[in-house]
PDB file of C-alpha atoms in Angstrom:
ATOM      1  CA  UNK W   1     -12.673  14.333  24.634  1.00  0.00           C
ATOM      2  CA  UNK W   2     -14.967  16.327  21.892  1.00  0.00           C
ATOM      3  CA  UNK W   3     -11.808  17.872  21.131  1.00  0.00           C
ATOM      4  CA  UNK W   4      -9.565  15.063  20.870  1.00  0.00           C
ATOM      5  CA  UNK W   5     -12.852  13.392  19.250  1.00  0.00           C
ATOM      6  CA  UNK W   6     -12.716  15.945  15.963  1.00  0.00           C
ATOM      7  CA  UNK W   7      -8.727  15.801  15.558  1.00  0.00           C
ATOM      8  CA  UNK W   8      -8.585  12.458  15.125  1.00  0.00           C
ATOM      9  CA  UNK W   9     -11.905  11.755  13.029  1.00  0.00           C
ATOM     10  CA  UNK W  10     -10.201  14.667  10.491  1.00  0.00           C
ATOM     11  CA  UNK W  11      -6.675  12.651  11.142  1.00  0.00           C
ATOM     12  CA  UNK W  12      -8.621   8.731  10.456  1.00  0.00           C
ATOM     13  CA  UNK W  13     -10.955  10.605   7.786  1.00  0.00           C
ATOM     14  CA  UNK W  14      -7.431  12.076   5.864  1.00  0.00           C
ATOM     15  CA  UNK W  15      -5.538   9.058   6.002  1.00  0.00           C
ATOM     16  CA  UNK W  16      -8.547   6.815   4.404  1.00  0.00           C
ATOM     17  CA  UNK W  17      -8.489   9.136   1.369  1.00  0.00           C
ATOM     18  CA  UNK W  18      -4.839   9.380   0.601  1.00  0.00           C
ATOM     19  CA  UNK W  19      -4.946   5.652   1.301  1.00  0.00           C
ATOM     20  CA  UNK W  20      -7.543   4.819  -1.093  1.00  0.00           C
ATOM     21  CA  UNK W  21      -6.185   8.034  -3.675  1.00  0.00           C
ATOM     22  CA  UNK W  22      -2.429   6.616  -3.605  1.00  0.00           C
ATOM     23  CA  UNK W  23      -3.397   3.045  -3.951  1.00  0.00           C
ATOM     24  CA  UNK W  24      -5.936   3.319  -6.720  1.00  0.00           C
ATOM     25  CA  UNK W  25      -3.280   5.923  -8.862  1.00  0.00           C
ATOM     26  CA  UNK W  26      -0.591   3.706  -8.261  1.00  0.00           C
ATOM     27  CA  UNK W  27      -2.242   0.383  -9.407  1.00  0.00           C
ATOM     28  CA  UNK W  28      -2.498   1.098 -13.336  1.00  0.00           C
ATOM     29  CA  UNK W  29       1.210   1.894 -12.756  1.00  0.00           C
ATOM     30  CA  UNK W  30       1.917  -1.413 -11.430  1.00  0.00           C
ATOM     31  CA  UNK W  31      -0.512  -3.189 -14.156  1.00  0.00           C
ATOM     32  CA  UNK W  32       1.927  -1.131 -16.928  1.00  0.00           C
ATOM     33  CA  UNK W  33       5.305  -2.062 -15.093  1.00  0.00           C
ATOM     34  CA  UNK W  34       3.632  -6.164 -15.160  1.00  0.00           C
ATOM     35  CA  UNK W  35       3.511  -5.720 -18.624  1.00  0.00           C
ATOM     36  CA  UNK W  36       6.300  -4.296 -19.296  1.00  0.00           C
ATOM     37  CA  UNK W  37       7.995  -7.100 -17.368  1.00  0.00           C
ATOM     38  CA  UNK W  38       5.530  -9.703 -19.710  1.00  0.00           C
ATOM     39  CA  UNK W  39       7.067  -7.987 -22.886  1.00  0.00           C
ATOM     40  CA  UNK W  40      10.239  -7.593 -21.951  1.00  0.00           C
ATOM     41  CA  UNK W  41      10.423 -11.196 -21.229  1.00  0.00           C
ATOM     42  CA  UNK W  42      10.066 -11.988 -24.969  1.00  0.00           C
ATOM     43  CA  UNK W  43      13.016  -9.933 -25.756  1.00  0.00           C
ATOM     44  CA  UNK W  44      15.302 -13.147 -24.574  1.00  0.00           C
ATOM     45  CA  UNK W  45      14.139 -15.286 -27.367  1.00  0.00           C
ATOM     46  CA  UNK W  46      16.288 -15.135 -30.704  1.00  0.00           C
ATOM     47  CA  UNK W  47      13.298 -16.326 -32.654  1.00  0.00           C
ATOM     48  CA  UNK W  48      11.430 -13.778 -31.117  1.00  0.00           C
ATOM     49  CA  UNK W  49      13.056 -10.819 -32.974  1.00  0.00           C
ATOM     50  CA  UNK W  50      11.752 -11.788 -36.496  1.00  0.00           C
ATOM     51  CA  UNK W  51      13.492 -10.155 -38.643  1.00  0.00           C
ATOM     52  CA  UNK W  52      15.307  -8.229 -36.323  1.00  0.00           C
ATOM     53  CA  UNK W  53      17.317 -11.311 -34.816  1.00  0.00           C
ATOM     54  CA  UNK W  54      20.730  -9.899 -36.320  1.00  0.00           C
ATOM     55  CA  UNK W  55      20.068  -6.527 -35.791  1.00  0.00           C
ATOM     56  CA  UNK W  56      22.119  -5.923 -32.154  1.00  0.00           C
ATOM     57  CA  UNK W  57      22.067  -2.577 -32.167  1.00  0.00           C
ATOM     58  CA  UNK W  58      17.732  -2.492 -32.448  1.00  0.00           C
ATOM     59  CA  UNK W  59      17.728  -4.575 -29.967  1.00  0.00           C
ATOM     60  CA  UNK W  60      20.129  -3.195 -27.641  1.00  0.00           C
ATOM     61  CA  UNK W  61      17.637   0.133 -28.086  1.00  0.00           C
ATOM     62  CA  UNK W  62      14.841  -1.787 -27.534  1.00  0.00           C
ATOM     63  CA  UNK W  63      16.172  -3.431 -24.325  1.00  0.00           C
ATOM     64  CA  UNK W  64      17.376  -0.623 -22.876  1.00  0.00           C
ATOM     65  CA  UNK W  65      14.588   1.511 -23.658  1.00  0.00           C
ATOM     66  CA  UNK W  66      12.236  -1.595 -21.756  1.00  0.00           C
ATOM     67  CA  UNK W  67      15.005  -1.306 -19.112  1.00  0.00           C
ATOM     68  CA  UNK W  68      14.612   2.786 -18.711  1.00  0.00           C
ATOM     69  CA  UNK W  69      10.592   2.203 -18.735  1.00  0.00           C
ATOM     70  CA  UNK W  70      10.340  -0.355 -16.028  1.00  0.00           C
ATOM     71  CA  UNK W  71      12.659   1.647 -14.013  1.00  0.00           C
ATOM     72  CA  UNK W  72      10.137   4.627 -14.217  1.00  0.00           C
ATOM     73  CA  UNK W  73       7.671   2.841 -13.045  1.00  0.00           C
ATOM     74  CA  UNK W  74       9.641   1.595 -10.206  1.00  0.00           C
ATOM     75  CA  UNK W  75      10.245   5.124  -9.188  1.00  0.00           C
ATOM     76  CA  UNK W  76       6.889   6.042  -9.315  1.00  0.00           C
ATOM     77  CA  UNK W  77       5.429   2.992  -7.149  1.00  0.00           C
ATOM     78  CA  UNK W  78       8.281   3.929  -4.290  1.00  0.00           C
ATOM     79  CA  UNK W  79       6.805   7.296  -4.736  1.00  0.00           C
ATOM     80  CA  UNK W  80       3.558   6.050  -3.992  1.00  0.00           C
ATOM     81  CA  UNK W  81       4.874   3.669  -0.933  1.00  0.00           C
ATOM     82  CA  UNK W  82       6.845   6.783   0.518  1.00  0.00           C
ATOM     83  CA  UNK W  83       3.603   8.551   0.454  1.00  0.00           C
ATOM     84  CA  UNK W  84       1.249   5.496   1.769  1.00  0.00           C
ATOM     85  CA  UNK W  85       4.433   5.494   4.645  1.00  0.00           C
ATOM     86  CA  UNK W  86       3.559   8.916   5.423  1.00  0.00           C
ATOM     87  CA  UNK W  87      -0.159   8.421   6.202  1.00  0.00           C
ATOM     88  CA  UNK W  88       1.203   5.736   7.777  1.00  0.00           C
ATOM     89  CA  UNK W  89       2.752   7.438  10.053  1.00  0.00           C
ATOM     90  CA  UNK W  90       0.317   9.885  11.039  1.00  0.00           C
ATOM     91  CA  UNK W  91      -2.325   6.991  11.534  1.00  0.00           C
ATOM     92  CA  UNK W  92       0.499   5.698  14.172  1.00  0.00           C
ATOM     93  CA  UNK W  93       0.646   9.377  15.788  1.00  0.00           C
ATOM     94  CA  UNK W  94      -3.207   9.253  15.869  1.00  0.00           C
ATOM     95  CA  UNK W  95      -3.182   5.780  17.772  1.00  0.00           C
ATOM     96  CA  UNK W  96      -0.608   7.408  20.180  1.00  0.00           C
ATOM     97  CA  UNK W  97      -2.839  10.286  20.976  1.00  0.00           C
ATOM     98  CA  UNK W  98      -6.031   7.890  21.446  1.00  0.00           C
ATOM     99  CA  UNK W  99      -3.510   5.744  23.880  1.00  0.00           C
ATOM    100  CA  UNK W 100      -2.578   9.091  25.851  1.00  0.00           C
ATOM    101  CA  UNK W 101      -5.994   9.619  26.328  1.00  0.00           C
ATOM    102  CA  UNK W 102      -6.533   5.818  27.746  1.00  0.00           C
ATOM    103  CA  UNK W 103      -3.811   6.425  30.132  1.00  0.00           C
ATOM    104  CA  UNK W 104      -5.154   9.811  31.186  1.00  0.00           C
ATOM    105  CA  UNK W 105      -8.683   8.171  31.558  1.00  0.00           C
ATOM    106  CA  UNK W 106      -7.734   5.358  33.230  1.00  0.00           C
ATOM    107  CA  UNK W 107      -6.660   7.446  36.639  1.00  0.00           C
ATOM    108  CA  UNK W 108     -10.521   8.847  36.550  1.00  0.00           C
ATOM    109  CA  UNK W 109     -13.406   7.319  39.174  1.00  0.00           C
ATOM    110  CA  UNK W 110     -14.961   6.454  35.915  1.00  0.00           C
ATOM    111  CA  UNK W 111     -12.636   4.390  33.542  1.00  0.00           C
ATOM    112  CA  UNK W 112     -15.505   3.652  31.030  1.00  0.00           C
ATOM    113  CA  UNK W 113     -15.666   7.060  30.314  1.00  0.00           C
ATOM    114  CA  UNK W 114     -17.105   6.517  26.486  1.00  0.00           C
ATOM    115  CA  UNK W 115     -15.851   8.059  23.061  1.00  0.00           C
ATOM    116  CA  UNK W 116     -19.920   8.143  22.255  1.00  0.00           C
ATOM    117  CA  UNK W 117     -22.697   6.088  23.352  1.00  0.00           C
ATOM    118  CA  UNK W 118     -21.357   2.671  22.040  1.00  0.00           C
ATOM    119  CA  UNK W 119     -18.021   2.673  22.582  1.00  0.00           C
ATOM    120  CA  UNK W 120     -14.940   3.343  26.075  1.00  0.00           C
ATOM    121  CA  UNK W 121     -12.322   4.602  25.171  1.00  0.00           C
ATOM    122  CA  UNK W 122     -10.479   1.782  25.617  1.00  0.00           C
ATOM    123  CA  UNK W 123     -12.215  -0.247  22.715  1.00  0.00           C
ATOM    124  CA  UNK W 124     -11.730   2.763  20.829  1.00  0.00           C
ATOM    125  CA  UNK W 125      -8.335   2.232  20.866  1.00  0.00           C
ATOM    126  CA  UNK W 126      -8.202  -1.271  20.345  1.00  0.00           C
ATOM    127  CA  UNK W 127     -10.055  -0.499  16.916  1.00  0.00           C
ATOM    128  CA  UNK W 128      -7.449   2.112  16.149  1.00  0.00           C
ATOM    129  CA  UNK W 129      -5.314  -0.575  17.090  1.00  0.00           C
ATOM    130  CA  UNK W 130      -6.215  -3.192  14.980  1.00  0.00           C
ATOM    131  CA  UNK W 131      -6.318  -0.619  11.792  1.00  0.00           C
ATOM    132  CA  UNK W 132      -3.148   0.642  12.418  1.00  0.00           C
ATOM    133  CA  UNK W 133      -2.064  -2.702  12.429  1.00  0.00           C
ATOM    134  CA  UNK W 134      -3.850  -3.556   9.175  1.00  0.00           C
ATOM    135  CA  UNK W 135      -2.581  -0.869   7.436  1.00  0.00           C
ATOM    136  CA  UNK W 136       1.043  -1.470   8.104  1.00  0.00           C
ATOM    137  CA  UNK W 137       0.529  -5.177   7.043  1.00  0.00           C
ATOM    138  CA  UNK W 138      -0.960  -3.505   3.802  1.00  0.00           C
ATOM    139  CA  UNK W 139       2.242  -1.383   3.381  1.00  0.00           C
ATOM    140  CA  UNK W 140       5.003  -3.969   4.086  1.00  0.00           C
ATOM    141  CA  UNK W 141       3.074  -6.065   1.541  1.00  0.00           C
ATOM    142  CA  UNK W 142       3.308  -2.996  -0.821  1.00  0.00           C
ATOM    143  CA  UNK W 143       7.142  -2.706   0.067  1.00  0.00           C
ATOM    144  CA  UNK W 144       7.815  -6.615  -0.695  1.00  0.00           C
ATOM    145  CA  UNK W 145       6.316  -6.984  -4.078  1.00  0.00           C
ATOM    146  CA  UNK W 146       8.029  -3.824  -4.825  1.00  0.00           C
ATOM    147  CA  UNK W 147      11.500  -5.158  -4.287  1.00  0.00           C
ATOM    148  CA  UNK W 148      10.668  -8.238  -6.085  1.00  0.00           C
ATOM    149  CA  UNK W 149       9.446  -6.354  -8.651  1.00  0.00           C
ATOM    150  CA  UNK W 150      12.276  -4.767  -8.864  1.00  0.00           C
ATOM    151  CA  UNK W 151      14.912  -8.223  -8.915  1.00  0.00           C
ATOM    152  CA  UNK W 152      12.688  -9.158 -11.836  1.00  0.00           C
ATOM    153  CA  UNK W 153      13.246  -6.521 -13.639  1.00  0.00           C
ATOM    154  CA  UNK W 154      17.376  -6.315 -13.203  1.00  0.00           C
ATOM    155  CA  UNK W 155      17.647  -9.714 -14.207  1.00  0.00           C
ATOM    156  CA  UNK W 156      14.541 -10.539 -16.301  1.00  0.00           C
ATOM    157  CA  UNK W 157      15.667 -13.152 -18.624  1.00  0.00           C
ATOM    158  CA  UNK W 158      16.635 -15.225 -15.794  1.00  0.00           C
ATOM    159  CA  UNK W 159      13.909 -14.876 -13.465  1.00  0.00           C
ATOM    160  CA  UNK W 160      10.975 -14.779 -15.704  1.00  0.00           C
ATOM    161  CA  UNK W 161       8.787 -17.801 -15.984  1.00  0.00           C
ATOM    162  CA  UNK W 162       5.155 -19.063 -16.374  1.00  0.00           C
ATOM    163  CA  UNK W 163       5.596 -18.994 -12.259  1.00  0.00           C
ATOM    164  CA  UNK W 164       6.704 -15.100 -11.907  1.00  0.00           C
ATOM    165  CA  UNK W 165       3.632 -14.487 -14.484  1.00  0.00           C
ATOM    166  CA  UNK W 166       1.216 -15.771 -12.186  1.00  0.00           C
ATOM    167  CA  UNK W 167       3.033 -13.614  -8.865  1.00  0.00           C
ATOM    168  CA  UNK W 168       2.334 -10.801 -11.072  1.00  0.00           C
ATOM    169  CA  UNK W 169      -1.269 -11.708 -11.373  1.00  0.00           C
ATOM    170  CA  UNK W 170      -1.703 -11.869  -7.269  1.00  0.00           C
ATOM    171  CA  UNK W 171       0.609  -8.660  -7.062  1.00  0.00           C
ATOM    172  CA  UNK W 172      -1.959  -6.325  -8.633  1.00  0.00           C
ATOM    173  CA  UNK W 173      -4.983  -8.110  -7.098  1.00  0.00           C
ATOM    174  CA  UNK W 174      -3.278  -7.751  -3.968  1.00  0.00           C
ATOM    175  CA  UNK W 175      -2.525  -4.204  -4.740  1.00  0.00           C
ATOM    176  CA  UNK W 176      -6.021  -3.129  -5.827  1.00  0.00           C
ATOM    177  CA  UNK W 177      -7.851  -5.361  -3.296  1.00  0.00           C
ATOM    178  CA  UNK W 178      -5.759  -5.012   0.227  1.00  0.00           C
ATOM    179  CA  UNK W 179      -6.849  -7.837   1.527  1.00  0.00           C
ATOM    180  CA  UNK W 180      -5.031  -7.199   5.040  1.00  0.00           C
ATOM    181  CA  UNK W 181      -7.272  -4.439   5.822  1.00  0.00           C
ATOM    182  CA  UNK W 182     -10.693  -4.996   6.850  1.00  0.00           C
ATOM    183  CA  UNK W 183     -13.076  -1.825   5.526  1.00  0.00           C
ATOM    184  CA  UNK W 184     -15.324  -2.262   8.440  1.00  0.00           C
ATOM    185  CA  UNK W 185     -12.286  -1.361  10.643  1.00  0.00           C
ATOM    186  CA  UNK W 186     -12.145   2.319   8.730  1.00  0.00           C
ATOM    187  CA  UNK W 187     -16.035   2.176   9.002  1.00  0.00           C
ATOM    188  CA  UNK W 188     -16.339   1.425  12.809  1.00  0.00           C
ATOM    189  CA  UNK W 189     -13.268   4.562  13.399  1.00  0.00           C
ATOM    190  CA  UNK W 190     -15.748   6.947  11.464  1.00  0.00           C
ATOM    191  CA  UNK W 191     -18.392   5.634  12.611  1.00  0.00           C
ATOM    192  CA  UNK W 192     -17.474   6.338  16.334  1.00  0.00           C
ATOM    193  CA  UNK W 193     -16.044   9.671  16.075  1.00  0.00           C
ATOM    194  CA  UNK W 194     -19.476  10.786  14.105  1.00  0.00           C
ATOM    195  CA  UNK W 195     -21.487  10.097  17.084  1.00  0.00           C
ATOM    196  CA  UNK W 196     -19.008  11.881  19.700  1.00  0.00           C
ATOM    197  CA  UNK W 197     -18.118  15.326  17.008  1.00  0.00           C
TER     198      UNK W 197
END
């Protein structure tokens, strides 16, 4: 079990990072692309333009210039999704290799064989269980404001409102904050491996 023990702390210990690294670069992105979204939501005013208002081809620049620019930012926060779906992954591969080891411990004389002092195996893995589960709620929520995000800003003029303001609001305080995963989940999968490595 040491064995297993160290894998999968370096595997749980890896995946918090990136976690925390991805979603903390990605979140001024977002913030910028909200923005964006805020301005370019101006654009469909007439009155708006100032003196511009008859000048169509400075404000065909202008909106497709907003257009190219919230696009960027698209790309880059499905970058950081494809990447947070990665350590994803391997945080599902770790919770396979901790259920292996259930099943394998389960045939023993002893079936509370324990990870370390405080904790069997088997509420080891219903910890892993319950992060894994966490974080995937984390990146479908990620994966959904994306997309509306993205409907938005195709068809801003006729989707923006005082209402898609405020979603924007709760998207990047949902984004920063990840309220579907619990810290002390993270904490108690450290926490456990520390006192078996």
């Amino acid at each position: 079990m040491e064995e297993l023990a160290l894998t999968i702390q370096g595997d749980a210990l890896a995946a918090k990072q990136a976690w925390d690294e991805i979603s903390a670069s990605a979140a001024p992105v977002l913030a910028a692309l909200c923005n964006g979204l805020i301005e370019a939501s101006f654009t469909s005013e007439p009155s708006n333009w100032g003196v511009l208002r008859g000048n169509h081809v400075v404000q065909e620049a202008v909106l497709a210039k907003l257009q190219l620019d919230r696009q960027q930012l698209l790309d880059q926060l499905n970058s950081a999704v494809d990447k947070l779906s990665f350590w994803y992954d391997e945080l599902k591969t770790l919770l396979f290799q901790v259920r292996q080891h259930c099943d394998a411990v389960a045939g023993l004389a002893k079936p509370e064989k324990l990870v370390a002092r405080t904790c069997s195996v088997f509420d080891f893995e219903e910890i892993v269980d319950e992060l894994v589960a966490q974080v995937g709620q984390d990146l479908a929520c990620k994966r959904d404001m994306i997309a509306d995000l993205q409907e938005i800003s195709d068809d801003v003029d006729e989707r923006f409102d005082a209402t898609t303001r405020d979603s924007l609001l709760l998207y990047l305080s949902t984004w920063t904050e990840r309220p579907t995963i619990n810290p002390s989940r993270w904490l108690d999968v450290e926490n456990v491996l520390v006192g078996e490595a």
